[in-house]
Amino acid sequence: MQYILSLDQGTTSSRAMLFDHAGAVVAMEQAEFAQIYPQPGWVEHDAQEIWQSQLKTAKNCLKNISNQPVAHTIRAQADPVLIASPKFQVLGIGITNQRETTVLWDRRTGQPLANAIVWQDRRTAARCDELRSLGHAELIQQKTGLVLDAYFSATKLAWLLDNIPGARARADKGELAFGTMDSWLIWNLTGGHRGGVHVTDASNASRTLLFNIHTLQWDDELLALFNIPPSLLPKVVASSGVVGQTDAALFGAPVPIAGIAGDQQAATFGQACLKPGMAKNTYGTGCFMLMNTGSQPVASSHKLLSTVGWQLGNKATYCLEGSVFMGGATIQWLRDGLGIIQSATEVQALAESVPDSGDMYLVPAFTGLGTPHWDPYARGAMLGITRGTTRAHIARAALEAIALQSADVFTAMSQDAGFALSELRADGGASANDLLMQMQADFSGVPVVRPKVLETTALGAAYLAGLAVGFWSSVDEIASQWQMDRRFEPRISADDRAVKLARWHKALARAKAWAAD
Ligand code: ADP
């Protein structure tokens, strides 16, 4: 009975999952934690609460599995010797995490100096504007593959150093540590202030604006530009490889921490998009599409991000990434904002009660538009409403909007890649919706395939860890484990697709820049 434990530290919850050798989930635990909104546009997390929630889910997950009958008769012991039984072994831990969220802590006490600043936090937008007006955006994009935006870690970390009294002086003396959630969890898992390991992997480092994705190293010029002392930084390691052992007191025996990747990159790995040109789209709150571009980063001409997917040994695999802000959240709005459905699962039947949206379009630009528009001033709109429009048409238009936004990202990706992508792999909560998957195939003009295991983020981290400890032998073995649940073929003609996209783009144009004045 051998397993890999995956810790999936997300934006709203911490989850722990145990995977068996077939890549199946055998135990899962989840704990939510507080979202802290001190001011409009600010979003914070309590890093200690996150660490405790993550530890609790890990322990409960191990307890659950060890309390089940194992090999007919022998039960592994529960806490405190969670994993010491010869009948029940956790070979390694993989960590995957919400990206960019920034923690600053005291190396001596192990205490964070302030709440973590979450990726969604906009407090440093003006600082980014300032750096842009000074002409730094191009250099930053060349080196990091990212756009200069408050979304990423660098300006968040500088904000903490500048706003916590004494922080800068203490940082200069080497007393403080910076990390994204992967670093923070690993440091705590490996002993914290009593000798914890301070590392991050290349996929997480590539989201900070401080990391050169070509040299795979922290970049002195960027550190100077953002005014970040190098003493704060974690060591950058490969995404697969043992970086340390967990403190034996935590789980009853030390376990190697053997895999690390940011959540979207981990999902791409978990979807076995392991060859250049393979792409996945995750339909969660937002939609995140990543395409493997192989051993070279591709500089986007369509406002996609270029990022490290994962690093195996000293070799990085790069991805292009595009994001849609309102994905499944559009369906949440139908439920909570409009009250036209009671739960997200009802949306499919409601939308299927009409044959089409009646030429009605919903542009869910509720928080602006992401790739390829990057228009923070766009706002939501419904166009083409007639007296015949019903809540069913709205439901259908909402699902179409998720697929149409993703189709635009898909087109941008194909244009940057310079070739036509042959299929799109789907995952995330809303990918359970068959109608949405069919719409995606229709509007993108390629087959959409959904895997059996939808927990691709946690699975990707487990794969990275399992590769390092020999649980899986090779990337090829992982690719061969991927199993399809269902394949959705495009059913509309190229002409009908062109008409649909033209109407959609007309609707988009009406919603753009709405809040600019
Ligand atoms: P996240 O990880 O971002 O919290 P999940 O992958 O858990 O998101 O997916 C949840 C999202 O999917 C919610 O926004 C929800 O509205 C949407 N969703 C869930 N089930 C369905 C469904 N059957 N059809 C459409 N959307 C759905």
Coordinates of C-alpha atoms and ligand atoms in Angstrom, one line a residue:
M1 CA 0.0 0.0 0.0
Q2 CA 2.1 2.8 -1.3
Y3 CA 0.9 6.3 -1.9
I4 CA 2.0 9.9 -2.7
L5 CA 0.5 12.7 -0.7
S6 CA -0.4 15.8 -2.6
L7 CA -0.9 19.1 -0.8
D8 CA -3.0 21.5 -2.9
Q9 CA -2.8 24.9 -1.3
G10 CA -5.5 26.9 -3.2
T11 CA -6.9 30.4 -2.9
T12 CA -9.9 29.6 -0.8
S13 CA -9.0 26.2 0.6
S14 CA -6.2 23.8 1.5
R15 CA -6.6 20.3 0.3
A16 CA -4.7 17.1 0.8
M17 CA -5.1 14.0 -1.4
L18 CA -3.5 10.6 -1.5
F19 CA -2.8 9.0 -4.9
D20 CA -2.2 5.4 -5.6
H21 CA 0.1 4.0 -8.3
A22 CA -2.7 4.1 -10.9
G23 CA -3.1 7.8 -10.3
A24 CA -6.4 7.4 -8.5
V25 CA -7.5 9.5 -5.5
V26 CA -7.8 7.2 -2.5
A27 CA -8.4 9.9 0.2
M28 CA -9.1 13.6 0.2
E29 CA -9.5 16.3 2.8
Q30 CA -10.3 19.9 2.4
A31 CA -10.3 22.9 4.8
E32 CA -11.4 26.5 4.0
F33 CA -9.6 29.5 5.5
A34 CA -10.5 33.2 5.9
Q35 CA -10.4 35.7 3.0
I36 CA -9.3 39.0 4.5
Y37 CA -10.4 42.2 2.7
P38 CA -8.9 45.1 4.7
Q39 CA -9.8 47.7 2.0
P40 CA -11.4 47.7 -1.5
G41 CA -9.0 46.0 -3.9
W42 CA -6.9 44.4 -1.1
V43 CA -7.0 40.6 -0.4
E44 CA -5.0 39.0 2.3
H45 CA -4.5 35.5 3.9
D46 CA -3.2 34.6 7.3
A47 CA -0.2 32.5 6.5
Q48 CA -0.2 30.7 9.8
E49 CA -3.9 29.8 9.3
I50 CA -3.0 28.4 5.9
W51 CA -0.1 26.4 7.3
Q52 CA -2.4 25.0 10.1
S53 CA -5.2 24.2 7.7
Q54 CA -2.9 22.5 5.3
L55 CA -1.3 20.4 8.1
K56 CA -4.7 19.4 9.4
T57 CA -5.9 18.2 6.0
A58 CA -2.7 16.2 5.5
K59 CA -3.1 14.5 8.9
N60 CA -6.8 13.8 8.4
C61 CA -6.1 12.4 5.0
L62 CA -3.5 10.0 6.4
K63 CA -5.8 9.1 9.3
N64 CA -8.7 8.3 7.0
I65 CA -6.7 6.0 4.8
S66 CA -4.9 4.3 7.7
N67 CA -8.3 3.6 9.4
Q68 CA -9.6 1.7 6.4
P69 CA -9.0 -2.0 6.2
V70 CA -5.7 -2.5 4.6
A71 CA -4.8 -5.8 3.0
H72 CA -7.9 -7.4 4.6
T73 CA -6.8 -7.5 8.2
I74 CA -3.9 -5.3 9.1
R75 CA -4.6 -1.7 9.8
A76 CA -1.9 0.9 9.8
Q77 CA -1.9 2.8 13.1
A78 CA -3.5 6.2 13.2
D79 CA -1.9 9.3 14.5
P80 CA 0.8 9.8 15.9
V81 CA 2.5 7.0 13.9
L82 CA 0.5 7.8 10.8
I83 CA 2.8 6.4 8.2
A84 CA 5.2 4.1 9.9
S85 CA 3.4 0.9 9.2
P86 CA 5.1 -1.4 6.7
K87 CA 1.6 -2.0 5.2
F88 CA 1.0 1.7 4.6
Q89 CA 3.7 3.9 3.2
V90 CA 3.7 7.5 1.9
L91 CA 6.7 7.6 -0.4
G92 CA 6.7 11.4 -0.9
I93 CA 4.9 14.6 -0.8
G94 CA 4.1 16.9 -3.7
I95 CA 3.2 20.5 -3.2
T96 CA 1.1 22.7 -5.5
N97 CA -0.2 26.1 -4.6
Q98 CA -2.0 29.3 -5.4
R99 CA 0.6 31.3 -7.3
E100 CA 2.2 34.7 -6.7
T101 CA 0.7 35.2 -3.2
T102 CA 3.5 36.7 -1.1
V103 CA 4.6 35.8 2.4
L104 CA 7.4 37.6 4.4
W105 CA 8.5 35.9 7.6
D106 CA 11.1 36.1 10.4
R107 CA 13.7 33.3 10.0
R108 CA 14.4 33.2 13.8
T109 CA 10.8 33.1 15.2
G110 CA 9.1 31.6 12.1
Q111 CA 6.3 34.2 12.4
P112 CA 5.0 36.0 9.3
L113 CA 5.5 39.8 9.6
A114 CA 2.1 40.5 8.2
N115 CA -0.8 38.8 6.4
A116 CA 0.2 37.3 3.0
I117 CA -0.8 39.5 0.0
V118 CA -2.9 37.4 -2.3
W119 CA -2.5 37.3 -6.1
Q120 CA -5.8 39.1 -6.5
D121 CA -4.7 42.1 -4.5
R122 CA -4.5 45.4 -6.5
R123 CA -2.8 47.6 -3.9
T124 CA 0.4 47.9 -6.0
A125 CA -1.3 48.8 -9.3
A126 CA -0.1 52.4 -9.1
R127 CA 3.5 51.2 -8.5
C128 CA 3.3 49.1 -11.6
D129 CA 1.9 52.1 -13.6
E130 CA 4.9 54.1 -12.4
L131 CA 7.4 51.5 -13.4
R132 CA 5.6 51.3 -16.8
S133 CA 5.8 55.0 -17.3
L134 CA 9.5 54.8 -16.6
G135 CA 9.8 52.4 -19.5
H136 CA 10.6 49.2 -17.7
A137 CA 7.8 47.0 -19.0
E138 CA 9.6 45.7 -22.1
L139 CA 12.8 44.6 -20.2
I140 CA 10.6 42.9 -17.6
Q141 CA 8.6 41.0 -20.3
Q142 CA 11.8 39.9 -22.1
K143 CA 13.3 38.5 -18.9
T144 CA 10.3 37.1 -17.1
G145 CA 7.8 36.4 -19.9
L146 CA 5.2 38.3 -17.8
V147 CA 3.4 41.6 -18.1
L148 CA 4.2 44.2 -15.5
D149 CA 1.2 43.8 -13.3
A150 CA 0.2 43.9 -9.6
Y151 CA -0.9 40.3 -9.9
F152 CA 2.7 39.1 -9.6
S153 CA 4.8 38.9 -6.4
A154 CA 7.6 41.6 -6.8
T155 CA 5.6 44.7 -6.1
K156 CA 3.8 43.0 -3.3
L157 CA 7.0 42.0 -1.6
A158 CA 8.4 45.6 -2.0
W159 CA 5.2 46.9 -0.5
L160 CA 5.6 44.7 2.6
L161 CA 9.3 45.9 3.0
D162 CA 8.3 49.5 2.6
N163 CA 5.2 49.4 4.9
I164 CA 6.2 47.2 7.8
P165 CA 8.3 49.3 10.2
G166 CA 11.9 48.2 10.3
A167 CA 11.4 45.4 7.7
R168 CA 13.8 46.8 5.1
A169 CA 16.6 47.1 7.6
R170 CA 16.0 43.6 8.9
A171 CA 15.9 42.2 5.4
D172 CA 19.2 43.8 4.7
K173 CA 20.6 42.0 7.8
G174 CA 19.3 38.7 6.5
E175 CA 16.8 38.2 9.2
L176 CA 13.7 37.7 6.9
A177 CA 12.6 35.3 4.3
F178 CA 10.3 35.7 1.3
G179 CA 8.3 32.9 -0.3
T180 CA 5.2 32.0 -2.2
M181 CA 3.0 29.4 -0.5
D182 CA 5.1 26.5 -1.6
S183 CA 8.2 28.0 0.1
W184 CA 6.2 28.8 3.2
L185 CA 4.7 25.3 3.6
I186 CA 8.0 23.5 2.8
W187 CA 9.9 25.6 5.3
N188 CA 7.3 24.8 8.0
L189 CA 7.1 21.1 7.0
T190 CA 10.8 20.7 7.3
G191 CA 11.2 22.2 10.8
G192 CA 10.5 25.9 10.4
H193 CA 12.7 28.1 12.5
R194 CA 14.5 25.0 13.8
G195 CA 16.3 24.5 10.4
G196 CA 13.5 24.5 7.8
V197 CA 14.5 24.3 4.1
H198 CA 13.9 27.6 2.2
V199 CA 13.3 26.7 -1.5
T200 CA 10.9 27.3 -4.3
D201 CA 10.7 25.6 -7.7
A202 CA 11.2 27.3 -11.1
S203 CA 7.4 27.3 -12.0
N204 CA 6.6 29.3 -8.8
A205 CA 9.7 31.5 -9.2
S206 CA 8.6 32.4 -12.7
R207 CA 5.6 34.1 -11.3
T208 CA 7.4 36.6 -9.2
L209 CA 8.7 39.1 -11.8
L210 CA 12.2 38.6 -10.2
F211 CA 13.1 35.4 -12.1
N212 CA 14.8 35.2 -15.4
I213 CA 13.1 32.4 -17.3
H214 CA 15.9 32.1 -19.8
T215 CA 18.8 31.6 -17.3
L216 CA 16.5 30.0 -14.6
Q217 CA 18.0 32.3 -12.0
W218 CA 17.0 35.2 -9.8
D219 CA 17.9 38.3 -11.9
D220 CA 20.1 41.0 -10.3
E221 CA 18.8 43.7 -12.6
L222 CA 15.2 42.9 -11.7
L223 CA 16.0 42.7 -8.0
A224 CA 17.5 46.1 -8.2
L225 CA 14.6 47.5 -10.2
F226 CA 12.0 46.3 -7.7
N227 CA 14.4 47.0 -4.7
I228 CA 14.4 43.5 -3.3
P229 CA 17.4 42.4 -1.2
P230 CA 18.7 39.0 -2.5
S231 CA 19.0 37.7 1.1
L232 CA 15.2 37.2 1.2
L233 CA 15.0 34.8 -1.6
P234 CA 14.5 31.0 -1.5
K235 CA 16.8 28.8 -3.4
V236 CA 15.3 27.8 -6.7
V237 CA 15.1 24.0 -7.3
A238 CA 13.7 21.6 -9.9
S239 CA 10.0 20.8 -9.8
S240 CA 10.8 17.1 -9.2
G241 CA 13.4 16.1 -6.7
V242 CA 13.7 15.6 -2.9
V243 CA 14.3 19.0 -1.2
G244 CA 14.0 17.8 2.4
Q245 CA 12.3 15.6 4.9
T246 CA 9.2 16.5 6.9
D247 CA 9.8 17.0 10.6
A248 CA 9.3 13.5 12.1
A249 CA 7.0 14.9 14.8
L250 CA 4.4 16.0 12.2
F251 CA 3.3 12.6 10.6
G252 CA 5.0 10.1 12.9
A253 CA 8.0 9.6 10.5
P254 CA 9.9 11.8 8.1
V255 CA 8.5 11.9 4.5
P256 CA 10.5 13.3 1.6
I257 CA 9.1 16.4 0.0
A258 CA 9.7 15.6 -3.6
G259 CA 7.6 17.7 -6.0
I260 CA 6.7 21.4 -6.3
A261 CA 4.7 23.3 -8.9
G262 CA 2.3 26.3 -9.2
D263 CA -1.3 25.1 -9.5
Q264 CA -1.8 25.8 -13.2
Q265 CA 1.5 24.3 -14.2
A266 CA 0.8 21.3 -12.0
A267 CA -2.6 20.8 -13.7
T268 CA -0.8 20.9 -17.1
F269 CA 1.5 18.2 -15.9
G270 CA -1.4 16.2 -14.3
Q271 CA -3.2 16.4 -17.7
A272 CA -0.1 14.9 -19.2
C273 CA 0.4 17.8 -21.6
L274 CA 4.0 16.6 -21.8
K275 CA 4.7 17.3 -25.5
P276 CA 5.0 20.7 -27.2
G277 CA 1.6 21.8 -28.6
M278 CA -0.5 20.0 -26.0
A279 CA -2.8 22.3 -24.1
K280 CA -5.3 22.2 -21.3
N281 CA -8.0 24.6 -20.0
T282 CA -9.1 24.5 -16.4
Y283 CA -12.7 25.6 -15.9
G284 CA -12.8 26.8 -12.3
T285 CA -13.7 30.2 -11.0
G286 CA -11.7 31.6 -13.9
C287 CA -10.3 29.6 -16.8
F288 CA -6.6 29.1 -17.2
M289 CA -5.3 27.7 -20.5
L290 CA -1.7 26.5 -20.7
M291 CA 0.1 25.1 -23.7
N292 CA 3.4 23.2 -23.6
T293 CA 5.9 25.1 -25.8
G294 CA 8.8 22.7 -25.1
S295 CA 12.3 23.6 -24.1
Q296 CA 12.1 27.3 -25.3
P297 CA 9.9 30.1 -24.0
V298 CA 7.8 31.6 -26.8
A299 CA 7.5 35.4 -26.7
S300 CA 3.8 36.1 -27.2
S301 CA 2.5 38.7 -29.7
H302 CA -1.1 38.2 -28.4
K303 CA -0.7 39.2 -24.7
L304 CA -0.3 35.7 -23.4
L305 CA 2.2 35.0 -20.6
S306 CA 5.2 32.9 -21.1
T307 CA 6.1 30.9 -18.1
V308 CA 8.0 28.0 -16.8
G309 CA 5.8 24.9 -16.7
W310 CA 8.1 22.7 -14.7
Q311 CA 11.8 21.9 -14.4
L312 CA 13.0 18.3 -14.5
G313 CA 16.7 18.0 -13.7
N314 CA 18.2 21.2 -15.1
K315 CA 15.8 21.2 -18.1
A316 CA 12.8 23.5 -18.1
T317 CA 9.7 23.0 -20.1
Y318 CA 7.9 26.3 -20.9
C319 CA 4.3 27.1 -21.4
L320 CA 2.2 29.9 -22.9
E321 CA -0.7 30.9 -20.6
G322 CA -3.9 32.8 -21.0
S323 CA -6.6 33.6 -18.5
V324 CA -10.3 34.3 -18.4
F325 CA -11.4 36.0 -15.2
M326 CA -15.0 35.0 -15.2
G327 CA -15.3 31.2 -16.0
G328 CA -17.4 29.1 -13.6
A329 CA -17.9 32.4 -11.6
T330 CA -20.4 33.4 -14.3
I331 CA -22.5 30.5 -13.3
Q332 CA -22.1 31.5 -9.6
W333 CA -23.5 34.8 -10.6
L334 CA -26.6 33.2 -12.2
R335 CA -27.1 31.5 -8.9
D336 CA -26.2 34.2 -6.4
G337 CA -26.6 37.4 -8.4
L338 CA -29.7 36.6 -10.4
G339 CA -31.1 33.7 -8.5
I340 CA -32.2 31.9 -11.7
I341 CA -30.7 28.6 -10.6
Q342 CA -30.3 27.1 -7.2
S343 CA -27.0 25.3 -7.9
A344 CA -24.4 25.3 -10.6
T345 CA -25.4 21.8 -11.7
E346 CA -28.8 23.0 -12.8
V347 CA -27.5 25.3 -15.4
Q348 CA -27.1 22.6 -18.1
A349 CA -30.7 21.5 -18.0
L350 CA -31.9 25.1 -18.0
A351 CA -29.7 26.0 -21.0
E352 CA -30.7 22.9 -22.8
S353 CA -34.4 23.8 -22.5
V354 CA -33.8 26.2 -25.4
P355 CA -32.2 25.3 -28.7
D356 CA -30.0 28.4 -28.8
S357 CA -29.4 31.7 -27.0
G358 CA -31.8 33.5 -29.4
D359 CA -28.8 35.6 -30.6
M360 CA -28.4 37.0 -27.1
Y361 CA -24.9 37.5 -25.7
L362 CA -23.7 37.9 -22.2
V363 CA -20.2 39.5 -21.8
P364 CA -19.1 38.6 -18.3
A365 CA -16.5 41.3 -18.0
F366 CA -17.5 41.9 -14.4
T367 CA -13.9 42.5 -13.3
G368 CA -12.5 43.6 -16.7
L369 CA -11.3 41.3 -19.4
G370 CA -8.1 39.1 -19.3
T371 CA -6.4 37.5 -22.3
P372 CA -6.1 38.7 -25.0
H373 CA -7.7 42.0 -24.1
W374 CA -6.3 43.0 -20.7
D375 CA -9.0 45.7 -20.4
P376 CA -9.5 46.5 -16.7
Y377 CA -12.2 48.9 -17.6
A378 CA -14.5 46.5 -19.5
R379 CA -17.7 45.7 -17.7
G380 CA -20.5 43.1 -18.0
A381 CA -23.1 43.5 -20.7
M382 CA -26.1 41.6 -22.1
L383 CA -26.8 42.3 -25.8
G384 CA -29.6 41.3 -28.1
I385 CA -32.3 41.0 -25.4
T386 CA -35.8 40.8 -26.8
R387 CA -39.3 40.2 -25.4
G388 CA -38.7 36.5 -26.1
T389 CA -35.6 36.3 -23.9
T390 CA -36.0 34.0 -20.9
R391 CA -33.8 32.9 -18.0
A392 CA -33.0 29.8 -20.1
H393 CA -31.5 32.0 -22.8
I394 CA -29.5 33.8 -20.2
A395 CA -28.2 30.5 -18.8
R396 CA -27.3 29.4 -22.3
A397 CA -25.6 32.7 -23.1
A398 CA -23.6 32.4 -19.9
L399 CA -22.3 29.0 -20.8
E400 CA -21.5 30.2 -24.3
A401 CA -19.6 33.2 -22.8
I402 CA -17.3 30.8 -20.9
A403 CA -16.6 28.9 -24.1
L404 CA -16.3 31.9 -26.3
Q405 CA -13.8 33.7 -24.0
S406 CA -11.8 30.5 -23.9
A407 CA -12.0 30.1 -27.7
D408 CA -10.4 33.6 -28.0
V409 CA -7.6 32.5 -25.7
F410 CA -7.2 29.3 -27.8
T411 CA -7.0 31.3 -31.0
A412 CA -4.3 33.6 -29.5
M413 CA -2.4 30.6 -28.4
S414 CA -2.6 29.0 -31.8
Q415 CA -1.4 32.2 -33.4
D416 CA 1.6 32.5 -31.0
A417 CA 2.4 28.8 -31.5
G418 CA 2.4 29.2 -35.2
F419 CA 0.5 26.0 -35.8
A420 CA -3.1 24.7 -35.3
L421 CA -3.5 22.9 -31.9
S422 CA -5.1 19.5 -32.5
E423 CA -7.1 19.2 -29.3
L424 CA -7.8 20.8 -25.9
R425 CA -7.8 18.9 -22.7
A426 CA -10.4 20.1 -20.1
D427 CA -10.6 19.9 -16.3
G428 CA -11.8 21.9 -13.3
G429 CA -15.3 22.0 -11.7
A430 CA -17.2 23.4 -14.6
S431 CA -15.7 20.8 -17.1
A432 CA -18.3 18.4 -15.7
N433 CA -20.8 20.3 -17.8
D434 CA -21.2 18.4 -21.1
L435 CA -23.0 21.2 -22.8
L436 CA -20.2 23.6 -22.0
M437 CA -17.6 21.1 -23.3
Q438 CA -19.6 20.7 -26.6
M439 CA -19.8 24.5 -27.0
Q440 CA -16.0 24.7 -26.5
A441 CA -15.4 22.1 -29.2
D442 CA -17.9 24.0 -31.5
F443 CA -16.4 27.4 -30.9
S444 CA -12.7 26.4 -30.9
G445 CA -13.1 24.0 -33.9
V446 CA -11.1 21.3 -32.2
P447 CA -12.0 18.2 -30.1
V448 CA -12.2 18.8 -26.4
V449 CA -11.3 15.9 -24.2
R450 CA -12.1 15.4 -20.6
P451 CA -10.0 13.0 -18.5
K452 CA -11.3 10.5 -15.9
V453 CA -9.3 12.1 -13.1
L454 CA -10.5 15.8 -12.8
E455 CA -8.2 16.4 -9.8
T456 CA -5.4 17.3 -12.2
T457 CA -3.7 19.9 -10.1
A458 CA -3.1 17.6 -7.1
L459 CA -2.3 14.8 -9.5
G460 CA 0.3 16.8 -11.3
A461 CA 2.1 17.6 -8.0
A462 CA 1.9 13.9 -7.0
Y463 CA 3.4 12.9 -10.4
L464 CA 6.3 15.3 -9.9
A465 CA 6.9 13.9 -6.4
G466 CA 6.4 10.3 -7.5
L467 CA 8.9 10.7 -10.4
A468 CA 11.6 11.8 -7.9
V469 CA 11.1 8.9 -5.5
G470 CA 10.8 6.2 -8.2
F471 CA 7.0 5.6 -7.6
W472 CA 6.6 6.3 -11.3
S473 CA 9.5 5.5 -13.6
S474 CA 9.3 8.1 -16.3
V475 CA 7.4 10.9 -17.9
D476 CA 6.2 8.3 -20.5
E477 CA 4.7 6.1 -17.8
I478 CA 2.8 9.2 -16.6
A479 CA 1.6 10.0 -20.1
S480 CA 0.3 6.5 -20.5
Q481 CA -1.8 6.8 -17.3
W482 CA -3.9 9.6 -18.7
Q483 CA -7.3 8.2 -19.4
M484 CA -10.1 9.8 -21.3
D485 CA -13.6 10.1 -19.9
R486 CA -15.2 11.7 -22.9
R487 CA -14.3 13.4 -26.2
F488 CA -16.4 16.2 -27.7
E489 CA -16.1 16.7 -31.4
P490 CA -16.9 20.0 -33.1
R491 CA -20.4 19.8 -34.6
I492 CA -20.9 23.1 -36.3
S493 CA -19.6 24.2 -39.6
A494 CA -16.7 26.6 -40.1
D495 CA -19.2 29.1 -41.5
D496 CA -21.5 28.9 -38.5
R497 CA -18.5 29.2 -36.2
A498 CA -17.3 32.3 -38.0
V499 CA -20.7 33.9 -37.7
K500 CA -21.0 33.1 -34.0
L501 CA -17.5 34.5 -33.2
A502 CA -18.2 37.6 -35.3
R503 CA -21.4 38.3 -33.2
W504 CA -19.5 37.6 -30.0
H505 CA -16.7 40.0 -30.9
K506 CA -19.3 42.7 -31.7
A507 CA -20.8 42.2 -28.3
L508 CA -17.3 42.3 -26.7
A509 CA -16.6 45.6 -28.4
R510 CA -19.7 47.1 -26.7
A511 CA -18.5 46.1 -23.3
K512 CA -14.9 47.2 -23.6
A513 CA -13.6 50.3 -21.8
W514 CA -17.1 50.9 -20.3
A515 CA -15.8 52.0 -16.9
A516 CA -12.9 54.1 -18.3
D517 CA -14.7 57.4 -17.7
Ligands
ADP1 P1 -12.0 26.7 -8.1 O1 -10.9 25.7 -8.0 O2 -11.6 27.9 -8.9 O3 -12.6 27.1 -6.8 P2 -13.6 24.5 -9.2 O4 -12.7 23.8 -10.1 O5 -13.9 23.9 -7.9 O6 -13.1 26.0 -9.0 O7 -15.0 24.8 -10.0 C1 -16.0 25.5 -9.4 C2 -16.6 26.4 -10.4 O8 -17.3 25.7 -11.4 C3 -17.7 27.4 -9.8 O9 -17.5 28.7 -10.3 C4 -19.0 26.8 -10.3 O10 -19.9 27.8 -10.6 C5 -18.6 26.1 -11.6 N1 -19.4 24.9 -11.8 C6 -19.5 23.8 -11.0 N2 -20.3 22.9 -11.6 C7 -20.7 23.4 -12.8 C8 -21.6 22.9 -13.8 N3 -22.2 21.7 -13.8 N4 -21.8 23.7 -14.9 C9 -21.2 24.9 -14.9 N5 -20.4 25.4 -14.0 C10 -20.2 24.7 -12.9

